[in-house]
Amino acid sequence: MTTTSDPATHPVEVRTNSGVLCGELILVDRQRVAIRTETGGRVTLPRATVLSVGPVKAC
């Protein structure tokens, strides 16, 4: 079996009230969601701005 992604990563799509981001899930807690994007480094979003978080196969 061959995979093209690192099994330790968790790519997600994050929808906010201002757009959509995709990246590796770093942290989710009651106050924030943090992801690592390929272009922007680490992005931390306040939970109040996050509409949904869902898994994707790749970004």
mmCIF file of C-alpha atoms in Angstrom:
data_model
loop_
_atom_site.group_PDB
_atom_site.id
_atom_site.type_symbol
_atom_site.label_atom_id
_atom_site.label_comp_id
_atom_site.label_asym_id
_atom_site.label_seq_id
_atom_site.Cartn_x
_atom_site.Cartn_y
_atom_site.Cartn_z
ATOM 1 C CA MET A 1 0.000 0.000 0.000
ATOM 2 C CA THR A 2 1.359 3.410 -0.987
ATOM 3 C CA THR A 3 0.091 6.727 0.296
ATOM 4 C CA THR A 4 0.945 10.197 -0.915
ATOM 5 C CA SER A 5 0.239 12.021 2.347
ATOM 6 C CA ASP A 6 1.805 11.797 5.765
ATOM 7 C CA PRO A 7 -0.506 9.675 7.948
ATOM 8 C CA ALA A 8 0.190 11.941 10.946
ATOM 9 C CA THR A 9 -1.309 14.987 9.214
ATOM 10 C CA HIS A 10 -4.982 15.861 9.315
ATOM 11 C CA PRO A 11 -5.908 18.116 6.390
ATOM 12 C CA VAL A 12 -9.088 20.080 6.970
ATOM 13 C CA GLU A 13 -11.193 22.712 5.283
ATOM 14 C CA VAL A 14 -12.206 25.550 7.601
ATOM 15 C CA ARG A 15 -15.153 27.736 6.593
ATOM 16 C CA THR A 16 -15.370 31.134 8.234
ATOM 17 C CA ASN A 17 -17.670 34.091 7.837
ATOM 18 C CA SER A 18 -15.034 35.646 5.553
ATOM 19 C CA GLY A 19 -13.898 32.675 3.434
ATOM 20 C CA VAL A 20 -12.437 29.178 3.286
ATOM 21 C CA LEU A 21 -9.012 27.972 4.435
ATOM 22 C CA CYS A 22 -7.380 24.594 3.987
ATOM 23 C CA GLY A 23 -4.479 23.180 5.963
ATOM 24 C CA GLU A 24 -3.160 20.720 8.498
ATOM 25 C CA LEU A 25 -5.149 20.702 11.726
ATOM 26 C CA ILE A 26 -2.997 21.743 14.689
ATOM 27 C CA LEU A 27 -5.436 22.629 17.465
ATOM 28 C CA VAL A 28 -9.143 22.818 18.217
ATOM 29 C CA ASP A 29 -10.438 23.995 21.547
ATOM 30 C CA ARG A 30 -13.304 26.071 22.922
ATOM 31 C CA GLN A 31 -11.682 29.385 21.983
ATOM 32 C CA ARG A 32 -9.813 28.751 18.723
ATOM 33 C CA VAL A 33 -8.983 26.607 15.708
ATOM 34 C CA ALA A 34 -5.397 26.536 14.450
ATOM 35 C CA ILE A 35 -4.191 25.160 11.121
ATOM 36 C CA ARG A 36 -0.903 25.154 9.234
ATOM 37 C CA THR A 37 -1.281 26.248 5.617
ATOM 38 C CA GLU A 38 1.180 25.602 2.814
ATOM 39 C CA THR A 39 1.470 29.305 1.981
ATOM 40 C CA GLY A 40 0.731 31.200 5.172
ATOM 41 C CA GLY A 41 2.307 29.249 8.005
ATOM 42 C CA ARG A 42 0.190 28.915 11.138
ATOM 43 C CA VAL A 43 -3.275 30.491 11.157
ATOM 44 C CA THR A 44 -5.273 30.768 14.391
ATOM 45 C CA LEU A 45 -8.957 31.631 14.140
ATOM 46 C CA PRO A 46 -11.332 32.558 16.958
ATOM 47 C CA ARG A 47 -14.066 29.897 17.306
ATOM 48 C CA ALA A 48 -16.735 32.592 16.948
ATOM 49 C CA THR A 49 -15.674 33.147 13.315
ATOM 50 C CA VAL A 50 -15.562 29.433 12.368
ATOM 51 C CA LEU A 51 -18.700 28.120 10.682
ATOM 52 C CA SER A 52 -17.450 24.572 10.055
ATOM 53 C CA VAL A 53 -14.371 22.325 10.055
ATOM 54 C CA GLY A 54 -14.310 19.211 7.903
ATOM 55 C CA PRO A 55 -11.776 16.642 6.740
ATOM 56 C CA VAL A 56 -10.406 16.705 3.190
ATOM 57 C CA LYS A 57 -8.049 14.324 1.431
ATOM 58 C CA ALA A 58 -5.645 17.110 0.437
ATOM 59 C CA CYS A 59 -5.412 20.871 0.133
#
